[in-house]
XYZ file of C-alpha atoms in Angstrom:
162
model
C -29.820 -31.475 -12.671
C -26.286 -32.228 -11.785
C -25.360 -33.273 -8.272
C -21.903 -31.807 -8.712
C -21.453 -28.483 -6.829
C -20.388 -25.448 -8.839
C -16.867 -24.190 -8.049
C -16.616 -20.741 -6.505
C -15.139 -17.738 -8.292
C -11.955 -18.032 -6.211
C -11.225 -21.328 -7.978
C -11.475 -19.838 -11.475
C -8.186 -20.274 -13.391
C -7.955 -16.575 -14.267
C -8.287 -15.551 -10.628
C -5.610 -18.043 -9.628
C -3.318 -16.710 -12.371
C -3.877 -13.112 -11.216
C -3.054 -14.003 -7.630
C 0.061 -15.862 -8.712
C 1.194 -12.861 -10.792
C 0.676 -10.445 -7.890
C 2.474 -12.819 -5.536
C 5.451 -12.979 -7.934
C 5.550 -9.178 -8.065
C 5.417 -9.018 -4.269
C 8.412 -11.355 -3.950
C 10.852 -8.872 -5.479
C 13.467 -7.184 -3.309
C 12.010 -3.740 -3.944
C 8.565 -4.934 -2.856
C 10.003 -6.357 0.364
C 11.806 -3.092 1.077
C 8.672 -1.106 0.342
C 6.580 -3.298 2.653
C 9.163 -2.909 5.407
C 9.332 0.864 5.032
C 5.536 1.086 5.010
C 5.419 -1.047 8.159
C 7.983 1.151 9.917
C 6.200 4.350 8.848
C 2.893 3.066 10.192
C 4.548 1.986 13.418
C 6.165 5.404 13.795
C 2.860 7.160 13.102
C 1.204 5.104 15.836
C 3.835 6.000 18.452
C 4.607 9.525 17.190
C 2.419 11.347 19.750
C 4.685 9.990 22.473
C 7.918 10.418 20.488
C 7.194 14.049 19.587
C 5.485 14.571 22.962
C 2.129 16.000 21.896
C -0.050 13.269 23.413
C -1.098 15.445 26.356
C -1.962 18.599 24.390
C -3.956 17.129 21.500
C -5.753 13.956 22.500
C -7.866 13.779 19.322
C -4.771 13.934 17.109
C -3.109 11.367 19.355
C -5.993 8.934 18.862
C -6.065 9.667 15.131
C -2.334 8.975 14.724
C -2.575 5.819 16.808
C -5.487 4.387 14.796
C -4.179 5.351 11.353
C -0.680 4.165 12.276
C -2.014 0.773 13.336
C -4.048 0.595 10.113
C -0.977 1.295 7.940
C 1.067 -1.214 9.931
C -1.560 -3.933 9.483
C -1.909 -3.190 5.761
C 1.877 -3.442 5.349
C 1.823 -6.813 7.092
C -0.980 -7.977 4.802
C 0.906 -6.826 1.714
C 4.060 -8.597 2.863
C 2.289 -11.852 3.642
C -0.436 -12.131 0.986
C -0.173 -9.425 -1.671
C -2.033 -11.593 -4.183
C -5.122 -11.436 -1.996
C -4.714 -7.900 -0.638
C -3.455 -5.883 -3.623
C -6.925 -4.389 -4.000
C -6.406 -2.538 -0.717
C -3.159 -0.869 -1.790
C -4.975 2.350 -2.721
C -5.964 2.845 0.948
C -2.391 3.513 2.094
C -1.857 6.709 0.030
C -5.237 7.986 1.212
C -4.223 7.429 4.833
C -0.975 9.268 4.071
C -2.858 12.242 2.650
C -5.212 12.217 5.632
C -2.211 12.232 7.964
C -0.888 15.352 6.225
C -4.100 17.357 6.647
C -5.175 15.915 10.023
C -3.578 18.597 12.264
C -5.718 21.273 10.600
C -8.897 19.252 10.086
C -9.395 17.412 13.366
C -11.438 19.426 15.814
C -10.025 19.848 19.266
C -6.418 19.629 18.172
C -4.057 22.543 18.520
C -1.652 22.353 15.621
C 1.824 23.180 16.826
C 4.978 23.247 14.755
C 6.036 19.831 16.016
C 2.667 18.195 15.249
C 2.529 19.744 11.792
C 6.088 18.748 10.858
C 5.580 15.259 12.274
C 2.330 14.618 10.423
C 3.347 16.230 7.138
C 6.634 14.310 6.890
C 5.171 11.002 8.054
C 2.108 11.434 5.835
C 4.273 12.243 2.807
C 6.356 9.100 3.371
C 3.269 6.931 3.835
C 1.760 8.409 0.659
C 4.927 7.674 -1.324
C 5.191 4.130 0.024
C 1.495 3.560 -0.665
C 1.879 4.754 -4.247
C 4.780 2.337 -4.529
C 2.546 -0.514 -3.366
C -0.029 0.457 -5.988
C 2.729 0.625 -8.618
C 3.896 -2.911 -7.806
C 0.499 -4.248 -8.806
C 0.411 -2.087 -11.917
C 3.912 -3.134 -12.991
C 3.058 -6.800 -12.683
C -0.013 -6.145 -14.825
C 2.050 -4.365 -17.507
C 4.730 -7.055 -17.569
C 2.103 -9.709 -18.105
C 0.667 -7.839 -21.091
C 4.027 -7.384 -22.801
C 5.084 -9.870 -25.401
C 7.659 -12.372 -24.047
C 11.150 -11.931 -25.417
C 12.583 -14.726 -27.504
C 16.352 -15.193 -27.841
C 17.796 -14.037 -31.134
C 14.786 -11.932 -32.108
C 14.772 -8.134 -32.120
C 12.722 -6.254 -29.539
C 9.272 -5.468 -30.980
C 8.534 -1.788 -31.267
C 5.234 -0.037 -30.964
C 3.157 -0.526 -34.100
C 5.060 -3.620 -35.235
C 2.793 -6.166 -33.586
């Protein structure tokens, strides 16, 4: 038996390469903008019951918007700071956005008014779009890695020519 401890899976070279690739994708300007917009949308969702002034009428929707808004805000912060380690959570943001859209009708005890519906539908749609963008960042970095690197002076390879 060997006295040398076995390295953990997090030290595997492929895992390190994946994290580095996701971190490179997260360092683009569009990724920074997307993280910022997601952060602001989550922050707005958390304070929206007080901005739109429905916190007194529908307390369950108020609590829902506060909790889901904080969750989106925290996920945006995680994506901005360590996307290589948190990219697997990117699919949660669009789900929270879809939940935000349907919440005024689904949550018991809430009286859906025009202002609550418009607020949640618009904010939920934006969060869904920004969440899909976060998922796309990870997918784009995966596709770029699979493509053949371009060499100067050589024609672009076409499908079926490889």
